[in-house]
Short mmCIF file of C-alpha atoms and ligand atoms in Angstrom, two decimals:
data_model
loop_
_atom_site.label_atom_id
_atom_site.label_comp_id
_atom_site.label_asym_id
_atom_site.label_seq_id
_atom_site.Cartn_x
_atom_site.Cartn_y
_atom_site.Cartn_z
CA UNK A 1 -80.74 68.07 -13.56
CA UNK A 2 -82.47 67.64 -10.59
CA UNK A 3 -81.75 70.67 -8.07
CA UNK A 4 -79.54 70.69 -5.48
CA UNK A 5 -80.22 69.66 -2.08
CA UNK A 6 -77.26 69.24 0.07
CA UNK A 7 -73.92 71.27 -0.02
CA UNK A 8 -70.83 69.92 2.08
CA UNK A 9 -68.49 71.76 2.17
CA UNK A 10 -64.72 71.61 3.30
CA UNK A 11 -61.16 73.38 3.66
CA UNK A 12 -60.00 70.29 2.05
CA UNK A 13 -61.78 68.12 -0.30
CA UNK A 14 -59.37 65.69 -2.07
CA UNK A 15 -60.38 65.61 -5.20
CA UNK A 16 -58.91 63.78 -8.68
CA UNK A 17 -56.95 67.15 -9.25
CA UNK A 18 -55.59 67.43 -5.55
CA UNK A 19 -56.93 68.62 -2.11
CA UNK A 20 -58.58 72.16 -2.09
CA UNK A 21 -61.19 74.25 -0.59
CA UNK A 22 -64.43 73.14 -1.77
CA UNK A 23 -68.05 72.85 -1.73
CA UNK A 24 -69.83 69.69 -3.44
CA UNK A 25 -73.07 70.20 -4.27
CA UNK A 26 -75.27 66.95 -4.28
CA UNK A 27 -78.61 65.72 -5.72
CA UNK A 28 -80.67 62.33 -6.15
CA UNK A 29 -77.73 60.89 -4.91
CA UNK A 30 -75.14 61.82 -6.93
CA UNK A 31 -72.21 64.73 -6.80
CA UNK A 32 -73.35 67.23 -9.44
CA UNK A 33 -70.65 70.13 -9.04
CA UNK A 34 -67.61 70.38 -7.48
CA UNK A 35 -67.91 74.48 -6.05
CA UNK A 36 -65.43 76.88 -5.24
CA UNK A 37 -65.42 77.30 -1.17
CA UNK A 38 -67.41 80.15 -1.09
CA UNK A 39 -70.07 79.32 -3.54
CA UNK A 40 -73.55 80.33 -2.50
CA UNK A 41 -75.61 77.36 -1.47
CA UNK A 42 -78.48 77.00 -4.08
CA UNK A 43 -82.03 78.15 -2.01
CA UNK A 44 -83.84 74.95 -0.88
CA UNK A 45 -79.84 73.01 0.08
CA UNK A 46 -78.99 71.75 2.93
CA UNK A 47 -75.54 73.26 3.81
CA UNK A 48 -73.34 70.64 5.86
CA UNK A 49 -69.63 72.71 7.03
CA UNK A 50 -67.26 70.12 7.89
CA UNK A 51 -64.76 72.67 8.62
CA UNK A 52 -61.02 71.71 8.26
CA UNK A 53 -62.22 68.19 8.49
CA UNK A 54 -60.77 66.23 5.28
CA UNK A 55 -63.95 64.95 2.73
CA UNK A 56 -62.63 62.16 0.99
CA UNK A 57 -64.19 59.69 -1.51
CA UNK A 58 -66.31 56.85 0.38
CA UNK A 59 -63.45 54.25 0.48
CA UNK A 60 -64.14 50.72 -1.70
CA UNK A 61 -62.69 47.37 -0.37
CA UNK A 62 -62.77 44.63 -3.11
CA UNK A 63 -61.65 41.80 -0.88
CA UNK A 64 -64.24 41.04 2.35
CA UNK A 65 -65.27 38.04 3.72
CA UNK A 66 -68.98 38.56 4.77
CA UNK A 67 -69.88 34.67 5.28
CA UNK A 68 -73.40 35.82 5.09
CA UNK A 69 -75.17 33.00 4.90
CA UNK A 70 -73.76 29.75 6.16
CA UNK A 71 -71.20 30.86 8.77
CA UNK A 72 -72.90 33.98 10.30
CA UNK A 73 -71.67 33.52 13.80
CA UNK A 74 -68.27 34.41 11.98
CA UNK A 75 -69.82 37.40 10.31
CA UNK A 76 -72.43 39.06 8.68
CA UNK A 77 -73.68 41.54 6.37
CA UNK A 78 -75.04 43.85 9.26
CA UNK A 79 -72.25 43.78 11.03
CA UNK A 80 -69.61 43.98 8.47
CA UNK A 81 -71.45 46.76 6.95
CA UNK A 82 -71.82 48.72 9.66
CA UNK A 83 -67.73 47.58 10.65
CA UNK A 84 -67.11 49.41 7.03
CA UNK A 85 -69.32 52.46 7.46
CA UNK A 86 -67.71 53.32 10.84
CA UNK A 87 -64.25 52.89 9.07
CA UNK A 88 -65.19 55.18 5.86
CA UNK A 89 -66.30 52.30 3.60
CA UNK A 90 -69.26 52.87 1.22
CA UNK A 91 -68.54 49.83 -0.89
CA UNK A 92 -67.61 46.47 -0.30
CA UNK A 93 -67.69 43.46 -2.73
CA UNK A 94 -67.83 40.46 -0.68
CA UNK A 95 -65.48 37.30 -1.25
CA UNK A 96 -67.18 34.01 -2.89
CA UNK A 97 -66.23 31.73 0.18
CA UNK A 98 -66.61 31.10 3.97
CA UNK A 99 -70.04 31.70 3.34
CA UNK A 100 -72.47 28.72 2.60
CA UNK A 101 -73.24 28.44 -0.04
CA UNK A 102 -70.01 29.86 -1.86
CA UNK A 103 -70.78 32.04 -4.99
CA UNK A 104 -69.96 29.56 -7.20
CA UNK A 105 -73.15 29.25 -9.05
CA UNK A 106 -75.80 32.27 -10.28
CA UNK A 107 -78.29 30.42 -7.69
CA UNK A 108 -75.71 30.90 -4.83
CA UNK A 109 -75.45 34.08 -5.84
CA UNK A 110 -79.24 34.53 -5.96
CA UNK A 111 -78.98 33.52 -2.34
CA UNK A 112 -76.31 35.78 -1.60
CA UNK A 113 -77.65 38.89 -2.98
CA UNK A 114 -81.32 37.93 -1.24
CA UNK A 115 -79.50 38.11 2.27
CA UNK A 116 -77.50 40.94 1.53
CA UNK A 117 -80.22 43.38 0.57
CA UNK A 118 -82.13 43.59 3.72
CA UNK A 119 -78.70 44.11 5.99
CA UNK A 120 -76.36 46.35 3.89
CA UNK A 121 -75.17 49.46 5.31
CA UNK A 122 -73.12 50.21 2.55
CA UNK A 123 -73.03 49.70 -1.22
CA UNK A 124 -72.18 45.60 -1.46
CA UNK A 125 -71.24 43.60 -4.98
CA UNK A 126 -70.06 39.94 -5.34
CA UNK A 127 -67.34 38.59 -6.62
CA UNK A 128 -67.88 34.80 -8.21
CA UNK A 129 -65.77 31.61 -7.15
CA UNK A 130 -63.86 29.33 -9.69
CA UNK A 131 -63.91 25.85 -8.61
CA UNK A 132 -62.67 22.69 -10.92
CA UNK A 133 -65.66 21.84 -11.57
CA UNK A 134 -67.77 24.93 -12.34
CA UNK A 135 -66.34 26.24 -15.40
CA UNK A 136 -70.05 26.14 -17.56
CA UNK A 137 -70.42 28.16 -14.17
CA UNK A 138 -68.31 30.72 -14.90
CA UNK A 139 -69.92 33.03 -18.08
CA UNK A 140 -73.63 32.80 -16.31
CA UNK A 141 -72.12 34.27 -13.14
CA UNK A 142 -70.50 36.99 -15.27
CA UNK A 143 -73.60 37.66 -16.92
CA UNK A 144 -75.57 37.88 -13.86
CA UNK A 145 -73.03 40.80 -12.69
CA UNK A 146 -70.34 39.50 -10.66
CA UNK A 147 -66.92 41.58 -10.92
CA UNK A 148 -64.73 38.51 -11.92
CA UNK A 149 -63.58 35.14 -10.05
CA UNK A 150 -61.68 33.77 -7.45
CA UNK A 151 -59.53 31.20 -7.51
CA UNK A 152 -57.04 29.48 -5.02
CA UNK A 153 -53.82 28.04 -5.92
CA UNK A 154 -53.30 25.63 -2.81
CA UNK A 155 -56.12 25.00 -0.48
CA UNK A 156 -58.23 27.23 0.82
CA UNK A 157 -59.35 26.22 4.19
CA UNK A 158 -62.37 25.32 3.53
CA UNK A 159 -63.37 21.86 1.96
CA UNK A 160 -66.21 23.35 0.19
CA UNK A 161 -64.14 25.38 -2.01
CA UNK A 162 -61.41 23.84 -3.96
CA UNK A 163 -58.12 24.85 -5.36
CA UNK A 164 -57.18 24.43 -9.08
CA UNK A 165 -53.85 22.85 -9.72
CA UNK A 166 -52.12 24.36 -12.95
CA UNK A 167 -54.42 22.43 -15.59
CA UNK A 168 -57.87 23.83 -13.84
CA UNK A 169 -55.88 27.24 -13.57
CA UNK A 170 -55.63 27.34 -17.28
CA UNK A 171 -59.10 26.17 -18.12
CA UNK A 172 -60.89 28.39 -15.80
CA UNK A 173 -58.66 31.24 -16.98
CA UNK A 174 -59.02 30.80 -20.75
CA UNK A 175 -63.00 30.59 -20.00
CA UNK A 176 -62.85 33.61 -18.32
CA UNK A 177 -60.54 35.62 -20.87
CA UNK A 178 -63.17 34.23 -23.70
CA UNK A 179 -65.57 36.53 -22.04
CA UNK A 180 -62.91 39.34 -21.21
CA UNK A 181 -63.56 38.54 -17.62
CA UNK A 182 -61.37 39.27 -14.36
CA UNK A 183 -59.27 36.34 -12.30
CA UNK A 184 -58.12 37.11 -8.85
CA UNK A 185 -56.12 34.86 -7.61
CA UNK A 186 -54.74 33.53 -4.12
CA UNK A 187 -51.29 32.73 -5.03
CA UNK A 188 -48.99 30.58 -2.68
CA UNK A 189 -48.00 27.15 -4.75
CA UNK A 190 -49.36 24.20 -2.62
CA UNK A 191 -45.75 22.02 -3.07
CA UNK A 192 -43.60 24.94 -2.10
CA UNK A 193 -45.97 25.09 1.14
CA UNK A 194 -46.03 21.07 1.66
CA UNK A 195 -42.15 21.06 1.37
CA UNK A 196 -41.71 23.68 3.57
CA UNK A 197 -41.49 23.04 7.55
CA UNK A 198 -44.38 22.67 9.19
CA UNK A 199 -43.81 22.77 13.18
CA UNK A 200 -47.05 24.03 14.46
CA UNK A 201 -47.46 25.17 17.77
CA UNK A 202 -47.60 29.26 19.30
CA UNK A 203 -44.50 29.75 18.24
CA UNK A 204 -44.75 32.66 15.35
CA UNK A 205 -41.45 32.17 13.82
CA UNK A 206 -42.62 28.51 12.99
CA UNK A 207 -45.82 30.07 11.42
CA UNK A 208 -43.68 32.15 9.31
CA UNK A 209 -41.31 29.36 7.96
CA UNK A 210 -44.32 27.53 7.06
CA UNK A 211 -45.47 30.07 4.62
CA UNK A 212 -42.46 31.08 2.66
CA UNK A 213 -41.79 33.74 0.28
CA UNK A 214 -40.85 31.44 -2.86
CA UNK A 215 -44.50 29.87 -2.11
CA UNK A 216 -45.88 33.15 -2.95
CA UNK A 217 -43.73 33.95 -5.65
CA UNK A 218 -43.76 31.11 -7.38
CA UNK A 219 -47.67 30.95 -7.59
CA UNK A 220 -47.51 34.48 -8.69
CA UNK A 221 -45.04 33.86 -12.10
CA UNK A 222 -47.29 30.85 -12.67
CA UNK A 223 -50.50 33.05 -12.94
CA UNK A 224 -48.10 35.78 -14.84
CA UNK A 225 -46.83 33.51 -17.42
CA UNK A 226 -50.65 31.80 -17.29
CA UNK A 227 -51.63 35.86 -18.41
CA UNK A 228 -49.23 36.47 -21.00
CA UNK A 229 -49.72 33.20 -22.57
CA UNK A 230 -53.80 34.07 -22.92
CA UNK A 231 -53.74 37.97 -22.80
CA UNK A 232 -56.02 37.59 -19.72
CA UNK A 233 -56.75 39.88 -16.71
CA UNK A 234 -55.71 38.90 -13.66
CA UNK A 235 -54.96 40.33 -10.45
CA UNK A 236 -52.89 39.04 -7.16
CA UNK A 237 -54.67 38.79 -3.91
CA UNK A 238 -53.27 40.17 -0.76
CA UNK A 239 -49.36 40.29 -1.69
CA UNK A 240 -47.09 39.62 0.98
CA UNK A 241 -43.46 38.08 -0.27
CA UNK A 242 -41.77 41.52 -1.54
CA UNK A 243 -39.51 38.93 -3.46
CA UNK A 244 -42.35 38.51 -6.01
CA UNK A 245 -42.11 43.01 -6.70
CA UNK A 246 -39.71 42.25 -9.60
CA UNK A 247 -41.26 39.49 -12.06
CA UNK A 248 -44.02 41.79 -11.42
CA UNK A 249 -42.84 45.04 -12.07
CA UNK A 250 -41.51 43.37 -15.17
CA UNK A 251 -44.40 41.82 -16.52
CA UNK A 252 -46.31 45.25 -15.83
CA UNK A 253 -43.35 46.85 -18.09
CA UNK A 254 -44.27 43.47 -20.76
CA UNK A 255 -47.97 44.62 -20.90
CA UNK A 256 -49.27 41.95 -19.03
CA UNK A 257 -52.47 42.62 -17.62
CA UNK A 258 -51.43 42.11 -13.67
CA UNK A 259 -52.49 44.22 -11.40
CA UNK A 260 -52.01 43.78 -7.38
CA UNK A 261 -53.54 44.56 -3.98
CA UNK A 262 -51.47 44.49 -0.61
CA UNK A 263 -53.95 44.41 2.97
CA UNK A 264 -53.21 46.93 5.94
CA UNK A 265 -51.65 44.72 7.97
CA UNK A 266 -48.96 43.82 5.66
CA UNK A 267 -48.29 47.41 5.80
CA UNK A 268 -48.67 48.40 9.20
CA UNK A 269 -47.83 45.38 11.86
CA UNK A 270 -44.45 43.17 11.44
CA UNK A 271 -43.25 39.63 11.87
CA UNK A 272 -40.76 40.75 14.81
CA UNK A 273 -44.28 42.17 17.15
CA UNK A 274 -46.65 39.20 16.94
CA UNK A 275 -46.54 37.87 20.45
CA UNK A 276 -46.27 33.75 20.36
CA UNK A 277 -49.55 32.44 20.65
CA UNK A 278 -51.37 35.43 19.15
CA UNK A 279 -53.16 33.96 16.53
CA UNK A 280 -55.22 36.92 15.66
CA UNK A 281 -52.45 38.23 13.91
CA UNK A 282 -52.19 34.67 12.00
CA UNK A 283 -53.40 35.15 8.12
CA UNK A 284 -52.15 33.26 4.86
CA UNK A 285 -49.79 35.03 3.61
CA UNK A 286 -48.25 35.99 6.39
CA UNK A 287 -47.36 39.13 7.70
CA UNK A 288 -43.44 39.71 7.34
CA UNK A 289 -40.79 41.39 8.42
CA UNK A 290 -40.37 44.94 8.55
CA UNK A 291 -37.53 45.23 5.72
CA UNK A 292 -40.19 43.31 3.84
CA UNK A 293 -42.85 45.74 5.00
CA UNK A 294 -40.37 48.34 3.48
CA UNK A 295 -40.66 47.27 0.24
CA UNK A 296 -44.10 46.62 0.26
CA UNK A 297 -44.36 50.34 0.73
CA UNK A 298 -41.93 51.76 -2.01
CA UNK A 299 -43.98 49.63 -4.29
CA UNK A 300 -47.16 51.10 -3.51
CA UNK A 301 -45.33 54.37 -4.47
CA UNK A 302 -44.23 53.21 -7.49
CA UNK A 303 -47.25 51.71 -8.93
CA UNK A 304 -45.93 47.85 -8.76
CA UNK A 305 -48.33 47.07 -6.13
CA UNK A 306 -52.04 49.32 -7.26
CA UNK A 307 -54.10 49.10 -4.31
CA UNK A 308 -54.88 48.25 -0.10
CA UNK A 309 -57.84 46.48 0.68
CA UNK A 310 -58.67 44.70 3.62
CA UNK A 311 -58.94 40.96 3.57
CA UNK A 312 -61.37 41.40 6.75
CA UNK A 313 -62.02 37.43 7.45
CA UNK A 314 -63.26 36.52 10.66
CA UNK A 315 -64.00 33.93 12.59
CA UNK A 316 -65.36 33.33 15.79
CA UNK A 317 -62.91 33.85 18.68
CA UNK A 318 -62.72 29.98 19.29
CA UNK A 319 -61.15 29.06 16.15
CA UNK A 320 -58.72 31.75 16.78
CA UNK A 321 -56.30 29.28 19.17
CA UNK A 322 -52.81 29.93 20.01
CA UNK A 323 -51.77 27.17 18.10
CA UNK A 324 -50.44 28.94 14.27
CA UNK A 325 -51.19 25.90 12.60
CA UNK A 326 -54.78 25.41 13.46
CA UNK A 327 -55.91 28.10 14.33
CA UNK A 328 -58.38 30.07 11.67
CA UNK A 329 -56.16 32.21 9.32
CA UNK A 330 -57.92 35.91 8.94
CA UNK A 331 -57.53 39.14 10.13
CA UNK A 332 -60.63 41.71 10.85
CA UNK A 333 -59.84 44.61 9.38
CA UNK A 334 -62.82 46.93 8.07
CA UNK A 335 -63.30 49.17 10.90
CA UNK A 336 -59.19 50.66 10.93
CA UNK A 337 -58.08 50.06 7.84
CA UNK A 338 -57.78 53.87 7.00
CA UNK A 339 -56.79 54.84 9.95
CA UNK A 340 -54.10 52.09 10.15
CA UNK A 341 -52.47 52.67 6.59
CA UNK A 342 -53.02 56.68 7.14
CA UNK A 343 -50.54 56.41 10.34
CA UNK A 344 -48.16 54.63 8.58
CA UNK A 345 -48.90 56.56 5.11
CA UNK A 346 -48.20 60.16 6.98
CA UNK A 347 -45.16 58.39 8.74
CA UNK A 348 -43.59 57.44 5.71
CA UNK A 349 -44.17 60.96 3.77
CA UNK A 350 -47.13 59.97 1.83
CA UNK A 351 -51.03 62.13 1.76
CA UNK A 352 -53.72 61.22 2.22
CA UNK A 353 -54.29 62.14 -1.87
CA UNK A 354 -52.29 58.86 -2.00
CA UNK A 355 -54.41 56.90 0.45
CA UNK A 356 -57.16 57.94 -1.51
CA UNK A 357 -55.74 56.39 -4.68
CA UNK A 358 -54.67 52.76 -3.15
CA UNK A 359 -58.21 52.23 -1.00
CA UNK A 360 -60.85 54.39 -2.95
CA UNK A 361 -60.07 55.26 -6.51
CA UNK A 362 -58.07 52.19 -7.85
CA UNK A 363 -60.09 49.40 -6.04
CA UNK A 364 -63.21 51.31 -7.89
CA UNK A 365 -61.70 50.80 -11.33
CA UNK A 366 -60.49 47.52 -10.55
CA UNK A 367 -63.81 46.62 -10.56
CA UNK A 368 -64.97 48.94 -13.27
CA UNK A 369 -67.00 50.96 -10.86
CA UNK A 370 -66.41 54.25 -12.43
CA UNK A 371 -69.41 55.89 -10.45
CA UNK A 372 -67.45 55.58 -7.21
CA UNK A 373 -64.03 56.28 -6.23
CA UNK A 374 -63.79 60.11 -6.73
CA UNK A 375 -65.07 63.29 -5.98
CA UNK A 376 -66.61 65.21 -8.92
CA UNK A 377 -69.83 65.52 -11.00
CA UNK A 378 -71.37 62.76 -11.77
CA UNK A 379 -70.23 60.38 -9.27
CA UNK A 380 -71.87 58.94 -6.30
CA UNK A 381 -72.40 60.87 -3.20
CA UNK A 382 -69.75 58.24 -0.96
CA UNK A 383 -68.38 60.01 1.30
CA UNK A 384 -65.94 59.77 4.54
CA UNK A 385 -65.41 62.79 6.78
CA UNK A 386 -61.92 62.41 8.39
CA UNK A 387 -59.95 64.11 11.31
CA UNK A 388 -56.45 62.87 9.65
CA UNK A 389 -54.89 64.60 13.09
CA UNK A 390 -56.80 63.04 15.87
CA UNK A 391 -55.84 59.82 17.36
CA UNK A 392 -57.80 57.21 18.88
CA UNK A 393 -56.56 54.22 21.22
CA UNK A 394 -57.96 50.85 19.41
CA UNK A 395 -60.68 49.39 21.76
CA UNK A 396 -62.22 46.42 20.64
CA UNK A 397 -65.47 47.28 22.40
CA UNK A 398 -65.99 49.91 20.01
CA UNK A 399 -65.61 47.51 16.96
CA UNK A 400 -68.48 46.95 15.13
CA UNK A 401 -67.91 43.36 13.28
CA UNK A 402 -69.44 40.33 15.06
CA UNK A 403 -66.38 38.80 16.75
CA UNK A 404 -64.34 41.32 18.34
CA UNK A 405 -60.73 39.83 17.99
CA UNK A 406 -58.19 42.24 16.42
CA UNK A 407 -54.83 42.58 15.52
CA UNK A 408 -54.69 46.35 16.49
CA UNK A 409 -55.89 46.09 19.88
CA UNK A 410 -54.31 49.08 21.96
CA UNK A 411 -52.51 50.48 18.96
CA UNK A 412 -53.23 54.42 18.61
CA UNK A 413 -53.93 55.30 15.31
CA UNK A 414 -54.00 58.54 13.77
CA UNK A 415 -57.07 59.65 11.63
CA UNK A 416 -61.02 59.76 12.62
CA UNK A 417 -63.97 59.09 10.95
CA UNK A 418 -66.07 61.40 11.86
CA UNK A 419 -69.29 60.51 9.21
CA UNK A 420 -69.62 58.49 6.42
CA UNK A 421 -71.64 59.38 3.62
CA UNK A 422 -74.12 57.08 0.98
CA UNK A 423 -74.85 58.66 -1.87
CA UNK A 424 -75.68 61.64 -0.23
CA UNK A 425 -77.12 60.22 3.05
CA UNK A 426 -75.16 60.00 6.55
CA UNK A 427 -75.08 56.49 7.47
CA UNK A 428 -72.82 56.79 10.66
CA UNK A 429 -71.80 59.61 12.55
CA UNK A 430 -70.19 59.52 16.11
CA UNK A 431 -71.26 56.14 16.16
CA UNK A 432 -74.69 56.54 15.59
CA UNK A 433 -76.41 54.31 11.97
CA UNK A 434 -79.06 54.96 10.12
CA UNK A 435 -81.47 52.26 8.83
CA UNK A 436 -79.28 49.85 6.28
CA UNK A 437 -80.04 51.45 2.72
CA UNK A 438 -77.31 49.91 0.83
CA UNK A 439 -77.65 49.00 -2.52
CA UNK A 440 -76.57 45.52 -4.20
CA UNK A 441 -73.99 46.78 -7.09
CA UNK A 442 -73.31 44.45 -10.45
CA UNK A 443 -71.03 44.44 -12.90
CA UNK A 444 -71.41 47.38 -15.33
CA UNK A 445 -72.15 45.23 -18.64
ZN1 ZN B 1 -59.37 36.82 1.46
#
């Protein structure tokens, strides 16, 4: 074992056994002991007191829209790297569309991992893209390392990306079980969204009738029934309707292999505050109301729902119009999303131990990243440094992605990041980055 060369150490470390008093002792990289407080720090370490700061796990986000390259005046790996740093992200795998091309092929993702490498703050993987007409695409990808597929249900918003009607869902699906692969899917069912009203206009009420719940939840016991019939994996994008909790809770209870992720804003903002007109609160599905937003949480608590990730998709601020129906559909979310779900978390009773779980440890093993996600030996150095007391009034001057526009704007949040940590190196502290040494992150085979 290589010797030890940094020591942080903490009045609370959450660890996979609960928060303590701890030191961690780090080298090459990588957490090699998890110390009692007072430990002696090995001659030659570096000895980093945090104090009653909190040291959590770096935090990984499985669902980001980077657009890098193709639509980088939306977004980009710099920026949305450094957006996830400053928010206590060390790991992001990046969505297989917005960006041109889409990661639908292992040359797009060739592309895609050639831009990324130079820019990455943090730790970035790739998920692949399931089209209708790229299923021979589909085992290559998986072999060159992407974490599983995406697939839409009813269009995505952008032409060059194409949803797969029920047929396509099962094709693409059986390929992918055939290989023991992973399907995430966006699930709203396109004729439950054509039939339903569709006013347009600022009004967000409309908005919200033109994205209904039985869209959502119908989508969602196609895919489970699509699962059990196939014994595949597959896994719900960005759950919304807290009608769909029960066929899933169920089919969890049958052994199918669902699992589901719910976004921060779901969580944390309602139907009854988006102002008319304030589109950067618009994204598909839509954020509810707050009984919704109640069940959304006791799910989380009971293990229906697994995980919180972002969803960050951005646009430029132009496409973000006041009109619902046009305008882009995608909330930027990297930089708050632990302090947003901690303020509501610590409202509603929960730890941080539990915020810990939903962004950091579960999103790791949904992606079979079992070197990340935890503190203790053996594990990756990823690190955030939080002040879970401190509050901070949401500025979007201080936001680090490339279009400032934010649903959060003025909220005060509780919990600051004070420094993030990369396998063992600080990459931000008081706003202040090192040079991008991220690392591109495949599948482990
Ligand atoms: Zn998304």
């Amino acid at each position: 074992m290589s010797d030890v060369e940094l020591v942080l150490r903490s009045t609370r470390v959450i660890t996979p056994e609960g928060t303590r008093a701890a030191s961690v002792a780090v080298a090459a990289g990588t957490i090699t002991a998890v110390l009692p407080y007072e430990a002696e720090v090995p001659s030659g370490a570096r000895l980093e007191d945090l104090g009653d700061d909190v040291l959590l796990p770096g935090l990984v986000d499985t669902h980001v829209h980077v657009n890098d390259p193709g639509r980088t005046e939306w977004e980009g790996f710099w920026t949305a790297t450094r957006a996830a740093a400053a928010g206590g992200i060390t790991t992001l795998v990046d969505m297989p569309l917005n960006s041109l091309p889409p990661t639908t092929t292992v040359g797009n993702l060739r592309t895609k991992q050639a831009v990324a490498a130079a820019k990455a703050h943090i730790d970035v993987g790739f998920w692949g893209g399931a089209l209708p007409d790229n299923v021979k695409d589909l085992r290559p990808l998986h072999e060159a390392g992407v974490f599983g597929f995406k697939a839409f249900l009813s269009p995505s918003g952008v032409d060059e990306f194409p949803h797969l009607d029920q047929e396509r869902l099962a094709l693409s699906l059986a390929e992918i079980a055939s290989f023991g692969g992973l399907l995430i899917v966006h699930a709203e069912d396109p004729h439950h969204l054509e039939a339903a009203p569709q006013q347009g206009g600022p009004k967000y009420a409309d908005f919200l009738a033109s994205r209904p719940r039985d869209a959502e939840d119908t989508a969602i016991a196609q895919l489970i029934a699509q699962a059990r019939r196939l014994d595949a994996r597959v896994h719900v994008l960005h759950l919304s309707s807290s009608d769909a909790l029960p066929l899933i809770a169920a089919a969890k209870a049958d052994g199918v292999r669902v699992t589901v992720e719910t976004c921060p804003h779901y969580l944390t903002l309602t139907a009854e505050e988006v102002p008319d007109g304030a589109s950067e609160f618009k994204c598909c599905p839509p954020i509810r109301e707050s009984a919704n937003q109640d069940l959304l949480w006791q799910a989380l608590a009971d293990g229906t729902i697994d995980c919180v990730v972002t969803d960050h998709s951005p646009s430029t601020a132009d496409l973000k119009t006041d009109d619902f129906a046009t305008a882009w559909g995608g909330i930027s979310g990297l930089q708050l999303s632990l302090a947003a779900v901690w303020t509501e978390a610590r409202k509603r009773g929960h730890g941080l131990e539990d915020v810990v779980r939903w962004m950091s440890s579960r999103t790791a093993g949904l992606v079979g990243l079992d070197h990340k996600g935890a503190i203790e030996a053996g594990r990756d150095a990823d690190f955030a440094v939080l002040a879970p007391d401190e509050t901070f009034t949401v500025d979007p001057a201080a936001l680090q992605h490339r279009n400032r526009v934010t649903a959060y704007a003025g909220k005060t949040l509780h919990g600051v990041v004070k420094s993030t940590w990369l396998r063992g190196r600080r990459i931000v502290a008081d706003g202040e980055f090192t040079d991008p040494k991220g690392q591109l992150l495949t599948r482990t085979p």
